[in-house]
Short mmCIF file of C-alpha atoms and ligand atoms in Angstrom, two decimals:
data_model
loop_
_atom_site.label_atom_id
_atom_site.label_comp_id
_atom_site.label_asym_id
_atom_site.label_seq_id
_atom_site.Cartn_x
_atom_site.Cartn_y
_atom_site.Cartn_z
CA MET A 21 -0.23 -0.15 -0.10
CA ARG A 22 2.04 3.40 -0.90
CA PRO A 23 2.22 5.44 1.81
CA VAL A 24 0.10 7.98 2.96
CA PHE A 25 2.66 10.55 4.46
CA GLN A 26 5.36 12.11 1.65
CA PRO A 27 7.60 13.75 3.98
CA CYS A 28 10.95 15.70 2.40
CA LEU A 29 13.92 17.48 4.39
CA ILE A 30 13.14 20.88 3.18
CA ASN A 31 17.02 21.65 2.84
CA GLY A 32 20.08 19.25 2.76
CA PRO A 33 21.16 17.84 6.34
CA PHE A 34 23.62 20.93 6.61
CA GLY A 35 20.78 23.79 6.15
CA ASP A 36 18.13 24.06 8.54
CA PRO A 37 16.02 21.88 9.90
CA GLY A 38 12.53 21.30 8.11
CA LEU A 39 10.09 18.58 7.58
CA HIS A 40 7.28 18.78 4.84
CA VAL A 41 4.88 15.68 4.84
CA ASP A 42 2.05 16.01 2.06
CA VAL A 43 -0.83 14.22 3.11
CA LEU A 44 -1.65 11.98 0.30
CA PHE A 45 -5.71 12.11 -0.39
CA GLU A 46 -5.88 15.24 1.77
CA ARG A 47 -4.73 18.21 -0.27
CA ARG A 48 -2.57 19.22 2.59
CA ALA A 49 0.30 19.07 4.24
CA LEU A 50 2.34 19.44 7.79
CA LEU A 51 5.42 21.08 8.69
CA PHE A 52 7.33 20.03 11.33
CA ASP A 53 10.04 22.82 12.54
CA LEU A 54 9.96 26.41 10.24
CA GLY A 55 13.63 27.07 9.67
CA ASP A 56 14.44 28.91 6.21
CA ILE A 57 11.55 27.34 3.84
CA ALA A 58 12.59 29.28 0.76
CA ALA A 59 13.06 26.13 -0.95
CA LEU A 60 9.99 24.94 -0.64
CA PRO A 61 7.70 25.89 -3.60
CA PRO A 62 4.92 28.07 -2.79
CA ARG A 63 2.20 25.32 -3.92
CA LYS A 64 3.82 23.10 -0.98
CA ILE A 65 3.47 25.58 1.51
CA LEU A 66 0.28 26.60 0.77
CA ARG A 67 -1.21 23.38 1.55
CA THR A 68 0.44 23.41 4.77
CA SER A 69 -2.56 23.62 7.88
CA HIS A 70 -0.32 22.90 10.69
CA VAL A 71 2.86 23.58 11.29
CA PHE A 72 5.01 22.14 14.35
CA VAL A 73 7.86 23.57 15.74
CA THR A 74 10.82 22.00 18.40
CA HIS A 75 11.90 24.99 19.33
CA THR A 76 12.35 28.52 18.60
CA HIS A 77 16.20 29.20 17.95
CA MET A 78 16.08 31.00 14.74
CA ASP A 79 17.22 27.94 12.58
CA HIS A 80 13.86 26.49 13.11
CA PHE A 81 11.41 29.73 13.32
CA VAL A 82 13.33 32.13 10.61
CA GLY A 83 10.79 30.95 8.12
CA PHE A 84 7.26 31.81 9.71
CA ASP A 85 7.45 35.36 7.77
CA ARG A 86 7.48 33.84 4.17
CA LEU A 87 5.07 31.17 5.25
CA LEU A 88 2.66 34.08 6.96
CA ARG A 89 3.24 36.00 3.56
CA LEU A 90 1.73 33.33 1.36
CA CYS A 91 -0.86 31.75 3.52
CA LEU A 92 -2.22 36.01 3.90
CA GLY A 93 -5.54 36.02 1.72
CA ARG A 94 -5.88 32.36 2.39
CA GLU A 95 -8.96 30.97 3.49
CA ARG A 96 -7.63 27.89 4.96
CA PRO A 97 -6.74 28.66 9.14
CA LEU A 98 -3.16 27.95 9.66
CA CYS A 99 -2.46 26.48 13.27
CA LEU A 100 0.84 26.30 14.78
CA TYR A 101 1.94 24.50 17.82
CA GLY A 102 5.43 25.08 19.94
CA PRO A 103 7.13 24.77 23.27
CA ALA A 104 6.32 26.86 27.08
CA GLY A 105 6.01 30.99 25.59
CA PHE A 106 5.76 30.04 21.99
CA ILE A 107 2.23 32.37 21.87
CA GLU A 108 4.24 35.27 22.89
CA ARG A 109 7.14 34.66 19.99
CA VAL A 110 4.33 34.59 17.49
CA HIS A 111 2.42 37.05 18.98
CA HIS A 112 5.90 39.41 18.60
CA LYS A 113 6.26 38.19 14.95
CA LEU A 114 2.81 39.15 13.82
CA ALA A 115 3.14 42.49 15.87
CA ALA A 116 6.18 43.07 14.35
CA PHE A 117 4.67 44.30 10.88
CA THR A 118 2.22 47.33 10.16
CA TRP A 119 -1.22 45.77 9.15
CA ASN A 120 -3.27 49.10 8.21
CA LEU A 121 -3.67 47.32 4.60
CA VAL A 122 -4.44 44.42 5.53
CA GLU A 123 -8.30 44.49 5.61
CA ASN A 124 -8.13 45.21 2.20
CA TYR A 125 -8.16 40.65 1.61
CA ALA A 126 -11.07 39.43 0.35
CA VAL A 127 -10.58 36.84 2.71
CA ASP A 128 -9.26 36.90 6.48
CA LEU A 129 -6.86 34.39 7.94
CA THR A 130 -6.34 32.70 11.48
CA VAL A 131 -3.44 32.11 13.08
CA THR A 132 -3.40 29.97 15.97
CA ALA A 133 -0.71 28.83 17.91
CA CYS A 134 -1.28 26.70 20.47
CA GLU A 135 1.80 26.09 23.60
CA VAL A 136 3.00 23.09 25.51
CA SER A 137 3.20 23.61 29.13
CA ALA A 138 6.98 22.44 30.23
CA ASP A 139 5.38 20.19 32.59
CA MET A 140 3.54 18.31 29.25
CA THR A 141 -0.01 18.84 31.43
CA ARG A 142 -1.55 21.71 29.68
CA LEU A 143 -1.88 23.46 26.19
CA GLN A 144 -2.46 26.63 26.12
CA SER A 145 -3.71 28.51 22.39
CA ALA A 146 -4.41 32.11 21.76
CA THR A 147 -5.66 33.26 17.88
CA PHE A 148 -4.72 36.41 15.75
CA ASN A 149 -6.74 37.24 12.97
CA SER A 150 -6.12 39.22 10.15
CA ARG A 151 -9.86 41.07 10.19
CA GLU A 152 -8.15 41.95 13.76
CA ARG A 153 -4.78 43.00 12.36
CA PHE A 154 -3.91 40.64 14.24
CA ALA A 155 -4.42 41.66 17.78
CA ARG A 156 -4.14 38.44 20.47
CA ARG A 157 -7.12 36.64 21.49
CA ASP A 158 -6.63 34.22 24.12
CA GLY A 159 -8.38 30.84 23.80
CA ARG A 160 -8.86 27.46 25.51
CA ASP A 161 -6.47 26.34 28.43
CA ALA A 162 -6.65 22.59 27.88
CA GLN A 163 -5.43 19.83 29.77
CA LEU A 164 -2.66 17.98 27.35
CA HIS A 165 -3.30 14.01 27.62
CA ALA A 166 -0.24 11.71 27.01
CA GLY A 167 1.09 14.79 24.96
CA LEU A 168 -2.13 14.36 21.84
CA LEU A 169 -1.79 17.70 20.24
CA LEU A 170 -3.92 17.20 17.28
CA GLU A 171 -6.34 14.00 16.63
CA GLU A 172 -8.15 13.29 13.48
CA PRO A 173 -9.53 10.29 11.51
CA ALA A 174 -6.53 9.83 9.12
CA PHE A 175 -3.42 10.70 11.85
CA GLN A 176 -2.88 11.99 15.05
CA VAL A 177 0.14 13.96 16.42
CA ARG A 178 1.74 13.55 19.87
CA CYS A 179 4.49 15.08 21.52
CA VAL A 180 7.09 14.99 24.30
CA VAL A 181 8.93 17.81 26.58
CA LEU A 182 12.60 17.53 25.47
CA ASP A 183 15.73 19.39 26.78
CA HIS A 184 17.58 21.55 24.84
CA GLN A 185 18.55 23.83 27.58
CA VAL A 186 15.78 24.98 26.81
CA PRO A 187 12.08 23.02 26.57
CA CYS A 188 11.91 21.64 23.15
CA LEU A 189 9.17 19.76 21.70
CA GLY A 190 9.93 15.79 19.96
CA PHE A 191 6.95 14.93 17.34
CA ALA A 192 5.38 11.53 16.47
CA LEU A 193 2.79 11.54 13.50
CA GLN A 194 1.07 8.34 13.39
CA GLU A 195 -1.43 7.33 10.53
CA GLY A 196 -4.70 5.71 11.78
CA ALA A 197 -5.02 1.99 11.26
CA HIS A 198 -6.31 0.66 7.84
CA VAL A 199 -8.79 -1.96 7.68
CA ASN A 200 -8.61 -4.17 4.77
CA VAL A 201 -11.65 -5.87 3.30
CA TRP A 202 -11.15 -9.13 1.44
CA ARG A 203 -13.35 -9.16 -1.35
CA ASN A 204 -13.12 -13.13 -2.39
CA ARG A 205 -13.46 -13.94 1.38
CA LEU A 206 -16.67 -11.81 1.23
CA GLU A 207 -18.28 -13.99 -1.69
CA GLU A 208 -17.38 -16.63 0.77
CA LEU A 209 -20.21 -15.34 3.20
CA ALA A 210 -22.50 -14.35 0.52
CA LEU A 211 -21.68 -11.19 0.62
CA ALA A 212 -20.57 -8.10 -1.78
CA PRO A 213 -19.02 -4.67 -1.51
CA GLY A 214 -21.40 -1.62 -1.28
CA PRO A 215 -21.16 1.86 1.06
CA TRP A 216 -21.63 -0.15 4.32
CA LEU A 217 -18.29 -0.97 4.11
CA LYS A 218 -17.35 2.42 5.33
CA GLY A 219 -19.58 1.40 8.63
CA LEU A 220 -18.45 -1.83 9.21
CA LYS A 221 -14.45 0.02 8.56
CA ARG A 222 -15.58 2.61 11.41
CA ALA A 223 -16.80 -0.21 13.62
CA VAL A 224 -13.49 -1.48 13.75
CA LEU A 225 -11.81 1.15 14.29
CA ASP A 226 -14.27 1.98 17.20
CA GLY A 227 -13.08 -1.12 18.70
CA ALA A 228 -17.00 -2.14 18.43
CA PRO A 229 -17.49 -5.56 19.92
CA ASP A 230 -17.99 -8.54 18.15
CA ASP A 231 -21.81 -8.68 18.77
CA THR A 232 -22.44 -5.04 16.83
CA PRO A 233 -25.07 -5.69 14.01
CA ILE A 234 -23.68 -4.65 10.45
CA GLU A 235 -26.41 -4.28 8.42
CA ALA A 236 -24.75 -5.37 4.87
CA ARG A 237 -26.76 -4.01 2.13
CA TRP A 238 -25.22 -3.57 -1.58
CA GLN A 239 -27.39 -2.61 -4.96
CA GLU A 240 -27.19 -4.95 -7.92
CA GLY A 241 -29.24 -3.87 -11.14
CA GLY A 242 -31.20 -1.64 -9.18
CA VAL A 243 -32.13 -4.63 -6.78
CA VAL A 244 -31.04 -4.09 -3.15
CA PHE A 245 -29.47 -7.17 -1.17
CA GLY A 246 -27.98 -7.75 2.10
CA ARG A 247 -28.37 -9.18 5.35
CA THR A 248 -27.61 -8.32 8.89
CA VAL A 249 -24.14 -10.04 10.00
CA SER A 250 -22.29 -9.70 12.99
CA LEU A 251 -18.62 -7.96 13.49
CA GLY A 252 -17.36 -10.89 15.05
CA LEU A 253 -18.08 -13.03 11.92
CA LEU A 254 -16.49 -10.41 9.74
CA ARG A 255 -13.87 -9.73 11.75
CA GLU A 256 -12.83 -13.39 11.97
CA ARG A 257 -13.36 -13.95 8.06
CA ALA A 258 -13.05 -11.00 6.18
CA ILE A 259 -11.22 -8.43 7.15
CA GLN A 260 -7.71 -7.67 8.43
CA CYS A 261 -6.23 -4.57 10.52
CA VAL A 262 -2.72 -2.98 9.56
CA ALA A 263 -1.06 -0.13 11.50
CA GLY A 264 -0.43 2.99 9.89
CA GLU A 265 2.68 4.55 9.46
CA LYS A 266 4.81 6.03 11.93
CA LEU A 267 6.86 9.20 11.61
CA VAL A 268 8.91 10.61 14.06
CA TYR A 269 11.07 14.08 13.91
CA VAL A 270 13.20 15.35 16.68
CA SER A 271 15.48 18.17 16.87
CA ASP A 272 18.01 19.92 19.10
CA VAL A 273 18.27 17.27 21.99
CA ALA A 274 20.79 17.44 24.82
CA PHE A 275 22.17 13.66 25.35
CA HIS A 276 20.92 12.54 29.05
CA ALA A 277 19.23 9.97 30.48
CA GLU A 278 16.00 11.51 30.46
CA ASN A 279 15.74 13.01 27.13
CA ALA A 280 16.71 9.51 25.91
CA ARG A 281 13.97 8.03 27.68
CA ARG A 282 11.80 9.83 26.50
CA ILE A 283 12.73 10.24 22.90
CA VAL A 284 12.52 6.21 23.12
CA GLU A 285 9.52 6.47 24.56
CA LEU A 286 7.73 8.61 21.63
CA ALA A 287 9.41 6.73 19.09
CA THR A 288 8.93 3.14 19.91
CA GLY A 289 8.27 1.17 16.46
CA ALA A 290 8.60 4.73 14.30
CA ASP A 291 8.60 3.67 10.62
CA LEU A 292 11.05 6.35 10.15
CA LEU A 293 12.86 8.86 12.58
CA PHE A 294 14.21 11.94 11.98
CA ILE A 295 16.77 12.66 14.61
CA GLU A 296 19.53 15.60 14.53
CA ALA A 297 23.01 14.02 14.46
CA MET A 298 24.91 17.61 14.72
CA PHE A 299 28.40 16.17 15.94
CA LEU A 300 30.79 13.70 15.32
CA GLU A 301 31.49 11.27 18.57
CA GLU A 302 34.97 12.62 18.95
CA ASP A 303 33.32 15.90 19.22
CA ALA A 304 30.92 14.91 21.65
CA ALA A 305 32.37 17.56 24.35
CA ALA A 306 31.02 20.37 22.01
CA ALA A 307 27.64 18.41 21.77
CA GLN A 308 27.02 18.39 25.32
CA ARG A 309 28.31 21.94 25.44
CA LYS A 310 25.37 22.95 22.90
CA PHE A 311 22.84 20.19 23.97
CA HIS A 312 22.82 18.82 20.98
CA LEU A 313 23.50 15.13 19.77
CA THR A 314 25.95 13.28 18.10
CA ALA A 315 25.78 10.37 15.39
CA GLN A 316 26.48 7.58 17.72
CA GLN A 317 23.94 9.34 20.08
CA ALA A 318 21.42 9.25 17.64
CA GLY A 319 22.20 5.98 16.45
CA SER A 320 21.80 4.44 19.94
CA ILE A 321 18.91 6.14 20.54
CA ALA A 322 17.10 4.88 17.35
CA ARG A 323 18.11 1.23 18.00
CA ALA A 324 16.69 1.43 21.46
CA ALA A 325 13.67 2.82 19.98
CA GLY A 326 13.05 0.35 17.27
CA ALA A 327 12.98 2.34 14.54
CA ARG A 328 13.16 0.68 11.30
CA ALA A 329 14.74 3.76 9.24
CA LEU A 330 16.97 6.61 10.61
CA ILE A 331 17.27 9.84 8.90
CA PRO A 332 20.03 11.65 10.68
CA PHE A 333 19.77 15.47 9.58
CA HIS A 334 20.87 19.06 10.97
CA PHE A 335 24.61 18.31 10.72
CA SER A 336 27.13 20.95 11.60
CA PRO A 337 28.64 22.89 8.78
CA ARG A 338 32.16 21.97 10.14
CA TYR A 339 31.60 18.60 8.84
CA ALA A 340 30.58 19.68 5.26
CA HIS A 341 33.78 18.24 4.22
CA CYS A 342 33.34 14.57 6.03
CA GLU A 343 29.27 14.05 5.50
CA PRO A 344 29.52 10.54 5.45
CA ARG A 345 31.56 9.86 8.58
CA LEU A 346 28.64 11.33 10.14
CA ARG A 347 26.11 8.49 8.19
CA ALA A 348 28.72 5.94 9.02
CA GLU A 349 28.88 6.96 12.71
CA ALA A 350 25.23 6.83 12.88
CA GLN A 351 24.70 3.71 10.91
CA ALA A 352 27.16 1.63 13.00
CA ALA A 353 25.26 2.61 16.46
CA PHE A 354 21.59 2.46 14.83
CA GLY A 355 22.64 -1.32 13.15
CA GLY A 356 19.56 -0.55 10.42
CA VAL A 357 18.29 1.49 7.29
CA VAL A 358 20.10 4.92 7.32
CA THR A 359 18.99 7.01 4.43
ZN1 ZN B 27 18.55 24.68 19.06
#
């Protein structure tokens, strides 16, 4: 099955961090980190509905202006998530421009900024609307459950608070499970496909009990056929549930036991783990001073998480002449596929 998420690092491994993820069948995209996004074509930027910012060091947030500029006049709202202090950062960004003519746009743009408290218990939000010249309106202060930021039928996004001397978020994008229906096995049960399969899939995904009645109805030559079957029978005979894809993005973290534990928990079973690897292990002292990982540390975390593939990035420019060494080091510690 074709993966629903189409991830692409916006810049090379030495450029500003940023991951653009197109969501197939939804005509939209998610962004993880917001460094320099000049390399992204405007049509891709315009598809962005949600942006997840690890922290607001310049190389992770400088792309805000370009994103905003392109989205002005766009109908779809823009929602950004970040760590403690994030709403104030967004507010200041918006307050840095003069908005006296913004009312001339045919449609108004709503920017919502959400921030995760440092103890990961609260999610605070504020909205800024172009019609009001982006004045700040504080919204709900909600409880945050297990880091769940966004839950939609197709996927969910979770976060974890990590330490980069400042709070820094790591993100996991998890696709919902797929329910595959075997056509031939339906035939064995004297059933045929129809719109009823949608309800069946919903019942499976909602974890409905086996005795749930499913109304299987379909049309053939204008005649309606069908009968009621139990979900249990269909579960046993005609369907297969497959876990969705999991993609994890971690950038800018100190190497210590608590960070490693939290990243491993977030990234367990990830299909793709994007993780910073700024230094070589021989420069571990510099990595520690700057609250970053070495390639070896990134590889060992990926291994502990049981990730299927590792994509190290955010390399220090000091290694521009020896990029393969960083990858080789990450690969040796990880022991799996490094791309
Ligand atoms: Zn940083």
